[in-house]
C-alpha cells in the first residue's frame, strides 16, 4: 500500500519551488497538464504517493498552497499545469494580502488569523489519503511568510497530527555575501530554525548560495549565455531534481525503501540530528541541455564519488569544512541505465569512499540503485542523489548564528519586530531562546566530530 505525502507550500519561495517540483513529478509519472494519463503509456509506478484520483479518474496533486499575497499562487494557476490543482487547497487572504514584509513575526501573527482554514485543508486532504505518511513543507527561511507562517504551520501539524512525519524542504538565504537578499534574514532564519529543530522530523536543507553556484557551473558548460542577474527561480529545477531522485524509490518501487520513513530511519539514527544535506549530480537545465558543449561520461564510481564532494552539495559547504567534519550517515541513490551486476561490482569498496564517520553512531553508508522514470529522457546515462547527515550542518548553522549576533547585539532593525504584539514591551525572549537553542545544537554537532 502506498504511504501518501501531502505537500504544503508557504510564501514565494515555497510556492515557486513546489510548483516546479509538481510539474516535474507529472512528467516523471506521464501525467498530462489536465491530469490524465495516456493508457498506452501506463507503467508500474506509485502515482498515489503524491496524487489521488478524482471521480473522472484525473490525477490531482496532494498539494496545499499558502501565501499572504496573491501574485505567486495566481501565476501558478495561470501556468500550463494550473488546472491540475484543487482550487480549494489554495489560501490567499480575501483582500489579496500584502505579504509579510520580510518579517517572521508578521507572517506568524497574520497566520494565526488563518490557521483554522489551513487546518481544514489539511484535514480534508488527510481524508483523501488511505494511509498518510508525511507532510512536506516547502518554504524559505529569509522572508516573512515562509518563515513565520511556515513556523506556525509546523507547530500546528505537530499538535494536530503528532504521528505523521513532518518533512521540510527549507531554503536558507545566501549567507556571508555582501548585500544580503533580505537585511533581517538572520533574524527570520534563526526564529525559524528553532521550529525546524523542535517540530520537524526531518529537514532537507538547501541554500541559495550553493544553488546560485550550481547554476553558474551548469550554464558554464552550455552555449546559453550566463545572465549576471540569475533569477533565483531558475535554480528551483535543481532542488526538484534532487527531490525527485530522493523520492524515486517510493514512487518507482524496488526492493528497498518503499516508504519515506524507511529512508529516514536509515539516515536519522536519533531524532536530535535530523537535518540532511542533499547533493546531486549531474545538474541539468533542460532547455540548456540541448546546447551542452559536451556531454560528460557518467560512470557509477564517478557519480558515487561526486556525491560526497563539497562542490556538489546543495548547502554551501567548503571543501575544508567537509574535511574537518564527520558523517553520521550517508545515503546515495543512483538512477539510470546500469546493469545490476556491474553496479554491485562497482559499489564494492565505494561505501566508505574515504569518508570520516563520527564514532558516536554505527557507521551507515548505503548505496542503492533506484528506478528511472520511463517518461523522461536526458543525455546523461546516470544521475545520483546523496543525502548527508553530517556535522558540517553545525558549521553552516554557526554562520547563520554569527550573522544573527552581529545584528542582534546592536539591536539593529529590531523595531519592526517590536511593534508587533508578540514582541511588545521589549519582550525579545523568543529571539534569545532561539539563539540559545541554535548554539546548543551547534555545540552538539561539534561534540560528534572526530577529533
Ligand atoms: P514575504 O515576502 O515577507 O511575504 O515572505 P516570503 O516567504 O514570501 O518570502 P520569500 O519566500 O520570497 O523569501 C525571501 C527569500 O527567498 C530570499 O532569500 C529569496 O532569495 C528566496 N527566494 C524567493 N523565491 C525563491 C525561489 O523561487 N527559489 C529559491 N531558491 N529562493 C527563492
PDB file of N, CA, C and O in Angstrom, residues 5 11 43 73 78-79 83 91 94 107 115 125 174 201 203 222 231 240 245 280 283 295 311 357 371 375 399 402 430:
ATOM      1  N   UNK A   5       2.019  11.286   0.727  1.00  0.00           N
ATOM      2  CA  UNK A   5       2.679  12.509   1.184  1.00  0.00           C
ATOM      3  C   UNK A   5       1.881  13.711   0.677  1.00  0.00           C
ATOM      4  O   UNK A   5       1.518  13.771  -0.502  1.00  0.00           O
ATOM      5  N   UNK A  11       4.608  30.893   1.182  1.00  0.00           N
ATOM      6  CA  UNK A  11       5.398  32.043   0.737  1.00  0.00           C
ATOM      7  C   UNK A  11       5.866  31.904  -0.704  1.00  0.00           C
ATOM      8  O   UNK A  11       5.574  30.915  -1.388  1.00  0.00           O
ATOM      9  N   UNK A  43       2.719   2.580 -16.674  1.00  0.00           N
ATOM     10  CA  UNK A  43       3.901   1.852 -16.190  1.00  0.00           C
ATOM     11  C   UNK A  43       3.683   1.504 -14.724  1.00  0.00           C
ATOM     12  O   UNK A  43       2.750   2.017 -14.096  1.00  0.00           O
ATOM     13  N   UNK A  73       0.778  32.499  -6.279  1.00  0.00           N
ATOM     14  CA  UNK A  73      -0.225  31.435  -6.474  1.00  0.00           C
ATOM     15  C   UNK A  73      -1.016  31.709  -7.761  1.00  0.00           C
ATOM     16  O   UNK A  73      -1.298  30.786  -8.536  1.00  0.00           O
ATOM     17  N   UNK A  78      -2.212  30.273 -13.419  1.00  0.00           N
ATOM     18  CA  UNK A  78      -2.234  30.656 -14.840  1.00  0.00           C
ATOM     19  C   UNK A  78      -1.244  29.840 -15.678  1.00  0.00           C
ATOM     20  O   UNK A  78      -1.220  29.945 -16.897  1.00  0.00           O
ATOM     21  N   UNK A  79      -0.432  29.021 -15.016  1.00  0.00           N
ATOM     22  CA  UNK A  79       0.619  28.284 -15.740  1.00  0.00           C
ATOM     23  C   UNK A  79       0.026  27.077 -16.467  1.00  0.00           C
ATOM     24  O   UNK A  79      -1.140  26.714 -16.276  1.00  0.00           O
ATOM     25  N   UNK A  83      -4.414  24.067 -14.072  1.00  0.00           N
ATOM     26  CA  UNK A  83      -5.742  23.460 -13.916  1.00  0.00           C
ATOM     27  C   UNK A  83      -5.685  22.153 -13.131  1.00  0.00           C
ATOM     28  O   UNK A  83      -6.708  21.586 -12.752  1.00  0.00           O
ATOM     29  N   UNK A  91      -4.650  28.957  -0.333  1.00  0.00           N
ATOM     30  CA  UNK A  91      -5.064  30.016   0.593  1.00  0.00           C
ATOM     31  C   UNK A  91      -4.342  31.333   0.285  1.00  0.00           C
ATOM     32  O   UNK A  91      -3.097  31.395   0.286  1.00  0.00           O
ATOM     33  N   UNK A  94      -8.461  37.123   1.773  1.00  0.00           N
ATOM     34  CA  UNK A  94      -9.539  37.598   0.891  1.00  0.00           C
ATOM     35  C   UNK A  94      -9.212  38.908   0.203  1.00  0.00           C
ATOM     36  O   UNK A  94      -9.521  39.131  -0.953  1.00  0.00           O
ATOM     37  N   UNK A 107       4.508  37.331   9.564  1.00  0.00           N
ATOM     38  CA  UNK A 107       3.999  36.093   8.955  1.00  0.00           C
ATOM     39  C   UNK A 107       3.315  35.213   9.998  1.00  0.00           C
ATOM     40  O   UNK A 107       2.242  34.650   9.763  1.00  0.00           O
ATOM     41  N   UNK A 115      -5.094  30.202  10.508  1.00  0.00           N
ATOM     42  CA  UNK A 115      -4.615  28.822  10.696  1.00  0.00           C
ATOM     43  C   UNK A 115      -5.763  27.804  10.697  1.00  0.00           C
ATOM     44  O   UNK A 115      -5.593  26.666  10.245  1.00  0.00           O
ATOM     45  N   UNK A 125      -7.500  16.962   3.055  1.00  0.00           N
ATOM     46  CA  UNK A 125      -6.511  16.202   2.278  1.00  0.00           C
ATOM     47  C   UNK A 125      -6.162  14.890   2.979  1.00  0.00           C
ATOM     48  O   UNK A 125      -5.935  13.867   2.341  1.00  0.00           O
ATOM     49  N   UNK A 174      21.397  33.202   0.902  1.00  0.00           N
ATOM     50  CA  UNK A 174      22.854  33.266   0.705  1.00  0.00           C
ATOM     51  C   UNK A 174      23.446  33.963   1.915  1.00  0.00           C
ATOM     52  O   UNK A 174      23.084  35.105   2.195  1.00  0.00           O
ATOM     53  N   UNK A 201      10.525  16.412  11.816  1.00  0.00           N
ATOM     54  CA  UNK A 201      11.177  15.097  11.941  1.00  0.00           C
ATOM     55  C   UNK A 201      12.395  15.036  11.049  1.00  0.00           C
ATOM     56  O   UNK A 201      13.352  14.319  11.329  1.00  0.00           O
ATOM     57  N   UNK A 203      14.633  17.602   8.023  1.00  0.00           N
ATOM     58  CA  UNK A 203      14.764  18.869   7.291  1.00  0.00           C
ATOM     59  C   UNK A 203      15.745  18.649   6.149  1.00  0.00           C
ATOM     60  O   UNK A 203      16.881  18.227   6.389  1.00  0.00           O
ATOM     61  N   UNK A 222      27.413  25.229 -21.231  1.00  0.00           N
ATOM     62  CA  UNK A 222      26.458  25.286 -22.341  1.00  0.00           C
ATOM     63  C   UNK A 222      26.712  26.520 -23.203  1.00  0.00           C
ATOM     64  O   UNK A 222      27.484  27.390 -22.837  1.00  0.00           O
ATOM     65  N   UNK A 231      18.073  34.839 -12.082  1.00  0.00           N
ATOM     66  CA  UNK A 231      16.799  34.806 -11.381  1.00  0.00           C
ATOM     67  C   UNK A 231      16.817  33.554 -10.512  1.00  0.00           C
ATOM     68  O   UNK A 231      16.974  32.438 -11.006  1.00  0.00           O
ATOM     69  N   UNK A 240      14.319  20.438  -7.361  1.00  0.00           N
ATOM     70  CA  UNK A 240      13.358  19.425  -7.835  1.00  0.00           C
ATOM     71  C   UNK A 240      14.081  18.154  -8.263  1.00  0.00           C
ATOM     72  O   UNK A 240      13.640  17.044  -7.950  1.00  0.00           O
ATOM     73  N   UNK A 245      14.808  12.489  -7.299  1.00  0.00           N
ATOM     74  CA  UNK A 245      15.685  11.322  -7.154  1.00  0.00           C
ATOM     75  C   UNK A 245      15.561  10.720  -5.756  1.00  0.00           C
ATOM     76  O   UNK A 245      15.520   9.501  -5.594  1.00  0.00           O
ATOM     77  N   UNK A 280      23.749  16.336  -5.507  1.00  0.00           N
ATOM     78  CA  UNK A 280      23.175  15.781  -6.737  1.00  0.00           C
ATOM     79  C   UNK A 280      24.195  15.890  -7.854  1.00  0.00           C
ATOM     80  O   UNK A 280      25.006  16.812  -7.876  1.00  0.00           O
ATOM     81  N   UNK A 283      23.821  18.043 -12.531  1.00  0.00           N
ATOM     82  CA  UNK A 283      22.727  19.010 -12.603  1.00  0.00           C
ATOM     83  C   UNK A 283      22.444  19.329 -14.064  1.00  0.00           C
ATOM     84  O   UNK A 283      23.378  19.429 -14.865  1.00  0.00           O
ATOM     85  N   UNK A 295      28.938  16.289 -23.575  1.00  0.00           N
ATOM     86  CA  UNK A 295      28.197  15.517 -22.582  1.00  0.00           C
ATOM     87  C   UNK A 295      29.205  14.683 -21.822  1.00  0.00           C
ATOM     88  O   UNK A 295      29.993  13.938 -22.393  1.00  0.00           O
ATOM     89  N   UNK A 311      31.609  20.349  -3.638  1.00  0.00           N
ATOM     90  CA  UNK A 311      31.098  21.179  -4.729  1.00  0.00           C
ATOM     91  C   UNK A 311      29.777  20.684  -5.308  1.00  0.00           C
ATOM     92  O   UNK A 311      29.139  21.403  -6.060  1.00  0.00           O
ATOM     93  N   UNK A 357      33.626   8.999   9.643  1.00  0.00           N
ATOM     94  CA  UNK A 357      32.357   8.880  10.375  1.00  0.00           C
ATOM     95  C   UNK A 357      32.560   9.194  11.855  1.00  0.00           C
ATOM     96  O   UNK A 357      33.586   8.832  12.427  1.00  0.00           O
ATOM     97  N   UNK A 371      15.000   3.233  -9.520  1.00  0.00           N
ATOM     98  CA  UNK A 371      14.490   3.157 -10.899  1.00  0.00           C
ATOM     99  C   UNK A 371      14.317   4.537 -11.516  1.00  0.00           C
ATOM    100  O   UNK A 371      14.037   5.506 -10.822  1.00  0.00           O
ATOM    101  N   UNK A 375       9.422   7.988 -18.669  1.00  0.00           N
ATOM    102  CA  UNK A 375       8.896   9.087 -19.482  1.00  0.00           C
ATOM    103  C   UNK A 375       9.860  10.256 -19.670  1.00  0.00           C
ATOM    104  O   UNK A 375       9.574  11.187 -20.397  1.00  0.00           O
ATOM    105  N   UNK A 399      27.427  29.889  10.908  1.00  0.00           N
ATOM    106  CA  UNK A 399      27.459  31.090  10.052  1.00  0.00           C
ATOM    107  C   UNK A 399      26.169  31.899  10.216  1.00  0.00           C
ATOM    108  O   UNK A 399      26.200  33.122  10.313  1.00  0.00           O
ATOM    109  N   UNK A 402      26.196  33.597  13.641  1.00  0.00           N
ATOM    110  CA  UNK A 402      27.115  34.748  13.696  1.00  0.00           C
ATOM    111  C   UNK A 402      26.466  35.973  13.070  1.00  0.00           C
ATOM    112  O   UNK A 402      26.579  37.085  13.607  1.00  0.00           O
ATOM    113  N   UNK A 430      11.768  35.347  22.715  1.00  0.00           N
ATOM    114  CA  UNK A 430      11.744  34.414  21.583  1.00  0.00           C
ATOM    115  C   UNK A 430      13.082  34.447  20.825  1.00  0.00           C
ATOM    116  O   UNK A 430      13.618  33.414  20.421  1.00  0.00           O
TER     117      UNK A 430
END
